[in-house]
Amino acid sequence: MKVYILEDESHILQYIISLVDDNPHLELVGYSTSIAKAKLELPNLQPDLILSDIQLEDGNSLSLFSEIPTDLQIIFITAYDQFALQALNLGALAYLLKPLDTDAFTAAIEKCHQKTEKFKVQKQQTQLALQHFAAPQFSKKIALRSTDVIEIVNIEDILYCNSDKGYTTFHLADKSKILVSKVLKEFDSLLPSPLFFRCHQSYLINTNFLKKYYKDGQIEMCNGAIIPVSQRKRAELIAHIDANF
């Protein structure tokens, strides 16, 4: 089977490539760290199987697969363990959780290989998955796993999140904080838009608690916290404010 990989974390990408190279059923025909590049390459390469992350730096891969009419199978390799999995089952052959388990990967590939015919990712199914994943009827709660406890938090009580060195801190309306050993990227799609806005590589804010925007590129939250807005996000934030307030 011809395989294409879509993954933007370099160490995971290299590990997946090594697994593909070691599997006699697989032939690597290409890989990308961005959705934009994959969108250009996939129609020409026409792989039988795509191994894909969900949330990449330049967007959500579900939207890509709903746009490309091609015969393929998809295995999602993801860090998400809530909300998204039900949606993925609608349009994907399988999903594997990070860190990637070699035996689980081999079993999923064997499942692909045993199929005598390629199966098509039905556009209707994938669109349903995309709608489920991005729909406004998100769960009102999120489970945050710290070192000693799992805390169930109302999404509307989250003021903002900030990341640092592989950890994400959740700042809550009651002034408490929860430190989670996951990067901010993993919560980007779990926290619904337009309520939450990624204003900076290290910050994701709840716009309900936005108090002021300063034209020098800073946000003041209702608790007095000052948060930077990246240069490329400033125009988008102003448009977001104009559209939603």
XYZ file of C-alpha atoms in Angstrom:
245
model
C 0.000 0.000 0.000
C 1.199 3.478 -0.858
C 1.375 5.628 2.284
C 1.384 9.373 2.863
C 2.135 10.888 6.308
C 0.734 14.184 7.611
C 2.412 15.136 10.906
C 4.069 18.373 12.080
C 6.005 17.109 15.115
C 9.390 16.161 13.679
C 10.307 13.404 16.150
C 6.925 11.706 15.715
C 7.159 12.070 11.935
C 10.549 10.367 11.871
C 9.274 7.561 14.095
C 6.271 6.938 11.843
C 8.551 6.925 8.784
C 10.714 4.259 10.440
C 7.622 2.121 11.156
C 6.469 2.445 7.561
C 9.930 1.524 6.248
C 9.970 -1.606 8.431
C 6.541 -2.813 7.284
C 6.589 -5.036 4.168
C 3.051 -4.008 3.200
C 3.831 -0.289 3.021
C 5.564 2.037 0.568
C 6.135 5.652 1.596
C 5.236 7.979 -1.282
C 5.354 11.282 0.562
C 4.938 13.222 3.765
C 4.165 16.751 4.902
C 4.241 18.873 8.038
C 1.455 21.154 6.789
C -2.090 20.806 5.491
C -1.391 23.292 2.707
C 1.398 21.143 1.243
C -0.583 17.913 1.646
C -3.537 19.463 -0.173
C -1.311 20.071 -3.199
C 0.455 16.701 -3.152
C -2.287 14.180 -2.356
C -4.241 14.415 -5.656
C -1.056 13.640 -7.606
C 0.437 10.990 -5.322
C -2.893 9.162 -4.800
C -1.865 7.112 -1.760
C -3.869 4.127 -0.573
C -3.422 5.090 3.081
C -2.856 8.337 4.978
C -1.401 8.427 8.480
C -2.453 11.789 9.871
C -2.404 13.958 12.969
C -5.627 15.895 13.690
C -4.543 19.359 14.667
C -1.587 20.764 12.774
C 0.007 24.182 12.933
C -2.008 25.419 9.938
C -5.378 23.854 10.692
C -7.519 20.761 11.249
C -6.904 17.781 8.962
C -10.585 16.772 8.966
C -11.329 19.815 6.818
C -8.681 18.673 4.322
C -10.145 15.197 3.911
C -13.644 16.587 3.399
C -12.342 18.601 0.421
C -10.225 16.055 -1.434
C -12.251 13.570 -3.513
C -10.025 10.493 -3.602
C -10.031 6.792 -2.792
C -8.030 6.324 0.375
C -7.978 4.979 3.879
C -7.095 7.127 6.882
C -5.577 6.261 10.230
C -5.495 9.196 12.625
C -2.552 9.310 15.017
C -3.610 11.750 17.700
C -2.988 12.982 21.211
C -6.700 13.612 21.794
C -8.481 11.301 24.187
C -11.815 13.108 24.480
C -14.480 14.715 22.270
C -12.792 13.999 18.920
C -12.683 10.209 18.971
C -16.395 9.710 18.275
C -16.116 12.016 15.292
C -13.030 10.272 13.953
C -14.774 6.920 13.940
C -17.258 8.314 11.433
C -14.674 8.907 8.730
C -11.503 7.057 9.639
C -10.414 3.437 9.382
C -8.836 3.691 12.845
C -7.232 6.046 15.309
C -4.120 5.562 17.381
C -3.212 7.563 20.462
C 0.136 9.207 21.050
C 2.622 8.105 22.231
C 2.340 5.647 19.360
C 2.336 1.985 20.354
C 4.146 -0.223 17.837
C 1.814 -3.203 18.289
C -1.277 -1.034 17.839
C 0.236 0.454 14.690
C 1.020 -2.989 13.255
C -2.507 -4.211 14.008
C -4.062 -1.211 12.283
C -1.875 -1.694 9.203
C -2.775 -5.378 9.111
C -6.438 -4.392 9.158
C -5.818 -2.255 6.078
C -3.842 -4.949 4.304
C -6.533 -7.596 4.794
C -9.066 -5.566 2.882
C -9.301 -6.900 -0.658
C -10.557 -3.593 -2.047
C -9.734 -0.005 -1.271
C -12.506 1.677 0.591
C -13.476 5.232 -0.085
C -13.696 7.880 2.638
C -17.270 8.887 2.066
C -17.573 12.653 1.792
C -20.834 12.596 3.676
C -19.303 10.675 6.582
C -16.234 12.877 6.747
C -18.377 15.994 6.588
C -20.463 14.646 9.455
C -17.272 14.033 11.432
C -16.092 17.560 10.688
C -19.420 19.035 11.762
C -19.405 16.972 14.943
C -15.848 18.052 15.712
C -16.383 21.763 15.004
C -20.052 22.163 15.907
C -21.111 24.638 18.592
C -22.647 21.869 20.696
C -19.332 21.109 22.363
C -19.299 19.488 25.737
C -19.693 22.108 28.450
C -16.946 20.482 30.504
C -13.366 19.377 29.982
C -11.260 16.900 31.949
C -7.879 18.333 32.955
C -5.316 15.818 34.133
C -2.695 17.146 36.514
C -0.076 15.081 38.353
C -2.317 13.947 41.197
C -5.901 14.438 40.074
C -8.306 14.720 37.151
C -10.366 17.896 37.479
C -13.653 18.346 35.615
C -13.903 22.013 34.662
C -16.720 24.034 33.126
C -15.382 25.373 29.829
C -17.090 28.715 30.412
C -15.055 29.135 33.635
C -11.719 29.103 31.789
C -10.330 32.660 31.446
C -7.310 31.742 29.395
C -4.597 29.116 28.910
C -0.899 29.656 28.474
C 1.824 27.187 27.583
C 5.452 26.970 28.627
C 8.028 24.218 28.036
C 5.514 21.471 27.217
C 3.017 22.374 29.943
C -0.269 24.290 29.785
C -1.660 26.349 32.674
C -5.417 26.913 32.851
C -6.429 30.151 34.592
C -9.982 29.904 35.944
C -12.629 32.455 36.886
C -12.291 31.602 40.593
C -8.591 32.651 40.376
C -7.360 29.056 40.653
C -4.843 27.504 38.232
C -4.455 23.987 36.868
C -1.158 22.814 35.371
C -1.452 20.094 32.697
C 1.472 18.262 31.116
C 0.272 18.764 27.551
C 1.055 21.446 24.991
C -1.476 24.161 24.183
C -1.978 22.819 20.666
C -3.817 19.801 22.053
C -6.551 22.024 23.520
C -6.889 24.328 20.521
C -9.707 22.342 18.926
C -11.227 21.031 22.159
C -12.093 24.551 23.289
C -14.776 25.865 20.921
C -14.454 28.819 18.576
C -15.498 31.651 18.558
C -15.614 31.516 22.364
C -11.877 30.755 22.490
C -9.316 32.583 20.366
C -5.638 31.676 19.842
C -4.104 35.155 20.051
C -0.511 34.001 20.390
C 1.544 30.839 20.070
C 1.531 30.539 23.870
C -1.946 31.874 24.707
C -5.556 30.827 24.130
C -8.156 33.213 25.573
C -11.850 33.005 26.453
C -13.230 36.053 24.646
C -16.049 36.378 27.184
C -13.397 37.591 29.639
C -11.696 39.993 27.224
C -11.733 43.520 28.710
C -9.467 45.639 26.512
C -7.401 45.393 23.358
C -4.484 47.782 23.078
C -3.287 48.728 19.605
C 0.309 48.042 20.601
C -0.636 44.354 20.545
C -1.762 43.482 24.062
C -4.966 42.204 25.632
C -6.221 42.945 29.108
C -8.427 40.262 30.617
C -11.123 40.931 33.207
C -8.812 39.709 35.971
C -6.171 42.268 34.997
C -3.869 39.820 33.209
C -1.979 41.352 30.259
C -1.565 38.948 27.343
C 0.416 39.508 24.129
C -1.129 39.274 20.668
C 1.202 38.086 17.924
C 1.682 40.400 14.936
C -0.038 38.031 12.522
C -3.056 37.601 14.819
C -3.847 41.290 15.436
C -6.022 41.926 12.382
C -7.815 38.602 12.946
C -8.525 39.537 16.569
C -9.950 42.923 15.612
C -12.193 41.235 13.004
C -13.220 38.686 15.657
C -14.170 41.480 18.073
C -16.112 43.345 15.380
C -18.027 40.193 14.417
C -18.870 38.955 17.890
C -19.300 41.992 20.147
